[in-house]
Amino acid sequence: MRWRGRRQSANVEDRRGRSGASAFPGGRIRLPIGRAGRGGGLSLSSLIILVVLFFGLRALGIDPMEMLAEGPGAPSGGTVESSTANDEMSQFVRVVLAETEDVWTDLFEAEGNSYPEPSLVLFGGQIRSACGFASSASGPFYCPGDKKVYLDLNFFSELANRFGAAGDFARAYVVAHEVGHHVQNVIGVLPRFNQMRQRMSQAEANAMSIRVELQADCFAGVWAHHTAQKGLLEEGDIEAALNAANQIGDDTLQRRTQGYVVPESFNHGTSEQRRRWFARGIESGRPTDCDTFNGPI
Ligand SMILES: [Zn+2]
């Protein structure tokens, strides 16, 4: 990706090196504090209509927020990078976030709405968010409660070395996917999902989670489409990102980590699904083509 010299987002909070002694070993702890916020300024109206059709008949409950974690991420409790380490990587993340701001601002404005930009928190070790405490082992995640993306840059090393997804556009895809969750939060998808999830069986919640995740992948593709139109992509970028989507599919991850596959436990989608929905967004560039809530996925 031709990112050097591009605008860097001012919405990055660098909290690396600030995590103290761990009172929260391994894994993430979900604390139900607060509620999902309002959908905010409605946007992408036709997509919303589709979502409302899907969610419309369900009773709305009052439920805790949940983070959307992409684990497994970087090992927890490992070396915490200093603020100056990975500086090039943090600059890259700032540029990618800025590019998502530009693209989504345009897409929202095309429908007469304004895009509320998310923040992105860089952290190492453990972090406290409005969704509770999390560790690097959670992987990158988005917290609807504070509208922030949380990212440990060590995850990018994991992505390349452990998951076989190298390349800067593979990393850009990860950021764009989390920003996709933010878009879902703004247009009302996540609040509805988090309300409904509490009344669902685990199997139902997993099935719904897959639809949410695949839409975030498609939104990442929408961003990639417009980024490509700006001439920022280099040879192999799309392939690298598609490979990343493939490598973090539930079936591929489970095969790698436990040696067998348990489809009932899938909550992000198979490699084939993730790759396909990401590709759909790349081809179309239109958020309305990212309706994962109606029909087969
Ligand atoms: Zn996700």
Short mmCIF file of C-alpha atoms and ligand atoms in Angstrom, two decimals:
data_model
loop_
_atom_site.label_atom_id
_atom_site.label_comp_id
_atom_site.label_asym_id
_atom_site.label_seq_id
_atom_site.Cartn_x
_atom_site.Cartn_y
_atom_site.Cartn_z
CA MET A 1 0.00 0.00 0.00
CA ARG A 2 1.31 3.43 -0.89
CA TRP A 3 0.76 4.94 2.52
CA ARG A 4 3.88 7.00 3.20
CA GLY A 5 3.34 10.72 3.19
CA ARG A 6 -0.44 10.34 3.48
CA ARG A 7 -2.46 12.05 6.17
CA GLN A 8 -2.27 10.46 9.61
CA SER A 9 -5.38 10.33 11.75
CA ALA A 10 -5.45 12.40 14.92
CA ASN A 11 -7.81 9.86 16.47
CA VAL A 12 -5.14 7.40 17.63
CA GLU A 13 -4.51 7.10 21.38
CA ASP A 14 -1.15 5.55 22.12
CA ARG A 15 -1.44 3.73 25.43
CA ARG A 16 1.41 1.34 24.87
CA GLY A 17 3.68 0.85 27.83
CA ARG A 18 1.08 2.08 30.27
CA SER A 19 -0.35 -1.25 31.34
CA GLY A 20 0.60 -2.11 34.90
CA ALA A 21 1.10 -5.41 36.62
CA SER A 22 -1.45 -7.88 35.42
CA ALA A 23 -4.35 -8.60 37.69
CA PHE A 24 -6.06 -10.20 34.76
CA PRO A 25 -4.07 -13.12 33.46
CA GLY A 26 -4.83 -14.49 30.03
CA GLY A 27 -8.07 -14.30 28.20
CA ARG A 28 -10.59 -11.53 28.27
CA ILE A 29 -13.03 -10.68 30.98
CA ARG A 30 -16.34 -9.22 30.01
CA LEU A 31 -17.83 -6.74 32.38
CA PRO A 32 -21.43 -5.79 31.71
CA ILE A 33 -21.25 -2.10 32.36
CA GLY A 34 -23.64 0.28 30.70
CA ARG A 35 -25.74 -0.17 27.65
CA ALA A 36 -25.34 0.12 23.98
CA GLY A 37 -25.82 3.70 22.95
CA ARG A 38 -28.31 5.07 20.54
CA GLY A 39 -27.75 4.37 16.90
CA GLY A 40 -26.75 7.98 16.41
CA GLY A 41 -27.47 9.73 13.18
CA LEU A 42 -29.04 7.17 10.95
CA SER A 43 -27.31 6.60 7.73
CA LEU A 44 -27.01 4.22 4.84
CA SER A 45 -30.76 4.20 4.93
CA SER A 46 -31.48 1.32 2.65
CA LEU A 47 -29.15 -0.93 4.61
CA ILE A 48 -30.91 0.04 7.77
CA ILE A 49 -34.23 -0.91 6.28
CA LEU A 50 -32.88 -4.34 5.58
CA VAL A 51 -31.53 -4.62 9.09
CA VAL A 52 -34.79 -3.43 10.58
CA LEU A 53 -36.63 -6.02 8.54
CA PHE A 54 -34.44 -8.66 10.02
CA PHE A 55 -34.54 -7.47 13.59
CA GLY A 56 -37.98 -5.92 13.49
CA LEU A 57 -40.07 -8.63 15.04
CA ARG A 58 -37.75 -9.33 17.90
CA ALA A 59 -38.43 -7.90 21.30
CA LEU A 60 -35.87 -5.40 22.45
CA GLY A 61 -34.23 -6.07 25.78
CA ILE A 62 -31.87 -4.11 27.95
CA ASP A 63 -28.56 -5.80 27.94
CA PRO A 64 -24.88 -5.28 28.51
CA MET A 65 -22.59 -4.26 25.78
CA GLU A 66 -20.15 -6.73 24.46
CA MET A 67 -16.91 -6.17 22.74
CA LEU A 68 -16.35 -7.66 19.33
CA ALA A 69 -13.06 -9.42 19.70
CA GLU A 70 -11.16 -11.03 16.89
CA GLY A 71 -9.05 -13.43 18.92
CA PRO A 72 -6.84 -15.30 19.13
CA GLY A 73 -4.46 -12.41 19.19
CA ALA A 74 -0.98 -11.75 20.44
CA PRO A 75 0.18 -13.69 23.49
CA SER A 76 -0.87 -12.00 26.69
CA GLY A 77 1.68 -10.86 29.21
CA GLY A 78 4.46 -10.70 26.69
CA THR A 79 6.80 -7.81 26.18
CA VAL A 80 5.01 -4.52 26.20
CA GLU A 81 6.32 -2.40 23.41
CA SER A 82 7.50 1.05 24.31
CA SER A 83 5.80 4.03 22.78
CA THR A 84 8.66 4.52 20.38
CA ALA A 85 8.88 0.93 19.27
CA ASN A 86 6.93 -0.05 16.20
CA ASP A 87 6.81 3.59 15.31
CA GLU A 88 6.58 2.90 11.62
CA MET A 89 3.75 0.48 12.31
CA SER A 90 1.87 3.00 14.39
CA GLN A 91 2.28 5.56 11.62
CA PHE A 92 0.89 3.03 9.18
CA VAL A 93 -2.12 2.48 11.42
CA ARG A 94 -2.66 6.23 11.66
CA VAL A 95 -2.67 6.50 7.87
CA VAL A 96 -5.05 3.58 7.42
CA LEU A 97 -7.42 5.00 10.02
CA ALA A 98 -7.31 8.37 8.24
CA GLU A 99 -8.12 6.66 4.94
CA THR A 100 -11.12 4.95 6.53
CA GLU A 101 -12.25 8.33 7.87
CA ASP A 102 -12.11 9.83 4.39
CA VAL A 103 -13.94 6.97 2.69
CA TRP A 104 -16.70 6.58 5.26
CA THR A 105 -17.17 10.35 5.54
CA ASP A 106 -17.81 10.44 1.80
CA LEU A 107 -20.16 7.44 1.90
CA PHE A 108 -22.17 8.89 4.77
CA GLU A 109 -22.30 12.33 3.16
CA ALA A 110 -23.58 10.79 -0.04
CA GLU A 111 -26.67 9.92 2.00
CA GLY A 112 -26.85 13.26 3.71
CA ASN A 113 -25.34 12.09 6.99
CA SER A 114 -22.16 12.85 8.88
CA TYR A 115 -19.73 10.16 9.94
CA PRO A 116 -18.67 10.21 13.58
CA GLU A 117 -15.04 9.15 13.53
CA PRO A 118 -13.96 6.40 15.93
CA SER A 119 -10.82 6.46 18.02
CA LEU A 120 -8.19 3.77 17.86
CA VAL A 121 -6.29 2.80 21.00
CA LEU A 122 -2.86 1.22 20.68
CA PHE A 123 -2.08 -0.92 23.69
CA GLY A 124 0.13 -3.69 24.94
CA GLY A 125 -0.64 -6.34 27.55
CA GLN A 126 -3.92 -5.43 29.20
CA ILE A 127 -6.31 -2.61 28.55
CA ARG A 128 -9.45 -1.32 30.17
CA SER A 129 -12.24 -0.26 27.86
CA ALA A 130 -15.89 0.59 28.32
CA CYS A 131 -16.46 -3.07 27.49
CA GLY A 132 -14.31 -4.22 30.39
CA PHE A 133 -10.76 -5.44 30.67
CA ALA A 134 -9.14 -7.12 27.74
CA SER A 135 -5.73 -8.51 26.99
CA SER A 136 -3.72 -8.82 23.84
CA ALA A 137 -4.92 -12.41 23.67
CA SER A 138 -8.37 -11.11 22.77
CA GLY A 139 -7.00 -9.90 19.48
CA PRO A 140 -8.03 -6.54 18.05
CA PHE A 141 -11.52 -5.54 19.07
CA TYR A 142 -14.09 -2.79 18.81
CA CYS A 143 -16.00 -1.59 21.85
CA PRO A 144 -19.41 -0.09 21.00
CA GLY A 145 -19.63 1.59 24.42
CA ASP A 146 -16.75 3.98 23.87
CA LYS A 147 -16.69 3.76 20.07
CA LYS A 148 -13.04 2.79 20.04
CA VAL A 149 -10.97 0.23 18.19
CA TYR A 150 -8.38 -1.50 20.39
CA LEU A 151 -5.25 -2.86 18.80
CA ASP A 152 -2.01 -4.37 20.06
CA LEU A 153 0.50 -3.95 17.24
CA ASN A 154 2.04 -7.29 18.21
CA PHE A 155 -1.03 -8.82 16.62
CA PHE A 156 0.40 -7.91 13.26
CA SER A 157 3.43 -10.08 13.95
CA GLU A 158 1.09 -12.89 14.92
CA LEU A 159 -0.86 -12.34 11.74
CA ALA A 160 2.26 -12.75 9.64
CA ASN A 161 4.12 -15.42 11.59
CA ARG A 162 1.40 -17.54 13.14
CA PHE A 163 -1.48 -17.07 10.74
CA GLY A 164 0.48 -16.81 7.52
CA ALA A 165 -0.97 -13.44 6.54
CA ALA A 166 1.88 -11.06 5.82
CA GLY A 167 1.77 -7.77 3.97
CA ASP A 168 0.72 -4.28 4.91
CA PHE A 169 -2.65 -4.54 3.22
CA ALA A 170 -3.42 -7.61 5.32
CA ARG A 171 -2.87 -5.34 8.32
CA ALA A 172 -4.96 -2.61 6.75
CA TYR A 173 -7.79 -5.13 6.35
CA VAL A 174 -7.70 -5.83 10.09
CA VAL A 175 -8.06 -2.12 10.89
CA ALA A 176 -10.75 -1.67 8.24
CA HIS A 177 -12.70 -4.64 9.65
CA GLU A 178 -12.74 -3.08 13.11
CA VAL A 179 -13.80 0.23 11.62
CA GLY A 180 -16.53 -1.77 9.89
CA HIS A 181 -17.83 -2.67 13.34
CA HIS A 182 -17.87 1.02 14.18
CA VAL A 183 -19.98 1.70 11.10
CA GLN A 184 -22.31 -1.07 12.26
CA ASN A 185 -22.53 0.62 15.63
CA VAL A 186 -23.40 3.97 14.10
CA ILE A 187 -26.10 2.61 11.81
CA GLY A 188 -27.69 0.60 14.60
CA VAL A 189 -26.65 -2.95 13.79
CA LEU A 190 -24.54 -3.54 16.91
CA PRO A 191 -27.00 -2.09 19.42
CA ARG A 192 -29.69 -4.37 18.08
CA PHE A 193 -27.37 -7.35 18.03
CA ASN A 194 -26.26 -6.79 21.60
CA GLN A 195 -29.84 -6.41 22.76
CA MET A 196 -30.93 -9.60 21.06
CA ARG A 197 -27.90 -11.64 21.97
CA GLN A 198 -28.84 -11.81 25.61
CA ARG A 199 -32.06 -13.59 24.77
CA MET A 200 -30.52 -16.07 22.42
CA SER A 201 -29.11 -19.50 22.88
CA GLN A 202 -25.38 -19.74 22.34
CA ALA A 203 -25.96 -21.39 18.98
CA GLU A 204 -28.31 -18.60 17.86
CA ALA A 205 -25.91 -15.93 19.08
CA ASN A 206 -23.03 -17.56 17.22
CA ALA A 207 -25.08 -17.68 14.02
CA MET A 208 -25.96 -14.00 14.39
CA SER A 209 -22.38 -13.11 15.25
CA ILE A 210 -21.24 -14.64 11.98
CA ARG A 211 -23.60 -12.35 10.05
CA VAL A 212 -22.28 -9.34 11.96
CA GLU A 213 -18.67 -10.32 11.31
CA LEU A 214 -19.20 -11.00 7.63
CA GLN A 215 -20.79 -7.60 7.22
CA ALA A 216 -17.73 -6.02 8.86
CA ASP A 217 -15.59 -7.93 6.36
CA CYS A 218 -17.75 -6.63 3.52
CA PHE A 219 -17.45 -3.08 4.86
CA ALA A 220 -13.67 -3.54 4.97
CA GLY A 221 -13.93 -4.50 1.32
CA VAL A 222 -15.96 -1.39 0.56
CA TRP A 223 -13.14 0.64 2.05
CA ALA A 224 -10.57 -1.29 0.01
CA HIS A 225 -12.58 -0.60 -3.15
CA HIS A 226 -12.39 3.16 -2.66
CA THR A 227 -8.77 2.99 -1.55
CA ALA A 228 -7.94 1.16 -4.77
CA GLN A 229 -9.70 3.87 -6.74
CA LYS A 230 -7.36 6.42 -5.21
CA GLY A 231 -4.44 4.49 -6.65
CA LEU A 232 -3.03 3.57 -3.26
CA LEU A 233 -2.80 -0.16 -3.80
CA GLU A 234 0.23 -2.01 -5.01
CA GLU A 235 0.61 -5.32 -6.76
CA GLY A 236 -0.43 -8.13 -4.44
CA ASP A 237 -2.24 -5.97 -1.90
CA ILE A 238 -5.72 -7.34 -2.57
CA GLU A 239 -4.40 -10.89 -2.59
CA ALA A 240 -2.64 -10.31 0.75
CA ALA A 241 -5.82 -9.01 2.34
CA LEU A 242 -7.97 -11.79 0.88
CA ASN A 243 -5.45 -14.25 2.25
CA ALA A 244 -5.75 -12.65 5.69
CA ALA A 245 -9.53 -12.99 5.58
CA ASN A 246 -9.01 -16.61 4.61
CA GLN A 247 -6.46 -17.35 7.33
CA ILE A 248 -8.63 -16.04 10.17
CA GLY A 249 -11.75 -17.96 9.18
CA ASP A 250 -13.13 -20.03 12.05
CA ASP A 251 -12.49 -23.37 10.39
CA THR A 252 -8.92 -22.52 9.47
CA LEU A 253 -8.19 -21.10 12.93
CA GLN A 254 -9.66 -24.10 14.71
CA ARG A 255 -7.80 -26.53 12.50
CA ARG A 256 -4.60 -24.72 13.31
CA THR A 257 -5.12 -24.27 17.04
CA GLN A 258 -6.93 -27.46 18.03
CA GLY A 259 -6.55 -29.72 15.05
CA TYR A 260 -10.27 -30.20 14.41
CA VAL A 261 -13.31 -28.13 13.55
CA VAL A 262 -16.47 -27.52 15.61
CA PRO A 263 -18.89 -25.71 13.28
CA GLU A 264 -21.42 -24.98 16.06
CA SER A 265 -18.82 -22.84 17.78
CA PHE A 266 -18.09 -20.70 14.73
CA ASN A 267 -18.75 -17.02 15.38
CA HIS A 268 -16.83 -15.15 12.69
CA GLY A 269 -17.50 -17.24 9.60
CA THR A 270 -15.55 -19.79 7.62
CA SER A 271 -12.53 -18.85 5.57
CA GLU A 272 -14.60 -19.18 2.41
CA GLN A 273 -17.33 -16.90 3.79
CA ARG A 274 -14.96 -14.27 5.09
CA ARG A 275 -13.02 -14.17 1.87
CA ARG A 276 -16.17 -14.03 -0.23
CA TRP A 277 -17.87 -11.20 1.70
CA PHE A 278 -14.68 -9.19 1.79
CA ALA A 279 -14.36 -9.69 -1.97
CA ARG A 280 -17.96 -8.63 -2.47
CA GLY A 281 -17.26 -5.30 -0.77
CA ILE A 282 -14.10 -4.83 -2.82
CA GLU A 283 -15.94 -5.42 -6.05
CA SER A 284 -18.98 -3.29 -5.30
CA GLY A 285 -17.80 -0.42 -3.13
CA ARG A 286 -21.37 0.01 -1.93
CA PRO A 287 -22.34 -0.64 1.70
CA THR A 288 -25.82 -1.63 0.63
CA ASP A 289 -24.33 -4.70 -1.05
CA CYS A 290 -23.19 -5.83 2.40
CA ASP A 291 -26.53 -7.13 3.63
CA THR A 292 -25.56 -10.28 5.47
CA PHE A 293 -28.79 -10.36 7.46
CA ASN A 294 -31.23 -11.49 4.82
CA GLY A 295 -30.80 -14.71 2.94
CA PRO A 296 -28.05 -17.27 2.90
CA ILE A 297 -24.51 -16.24 3.68
ZN ZN B 1 -15.00 -8.53 13.93
#
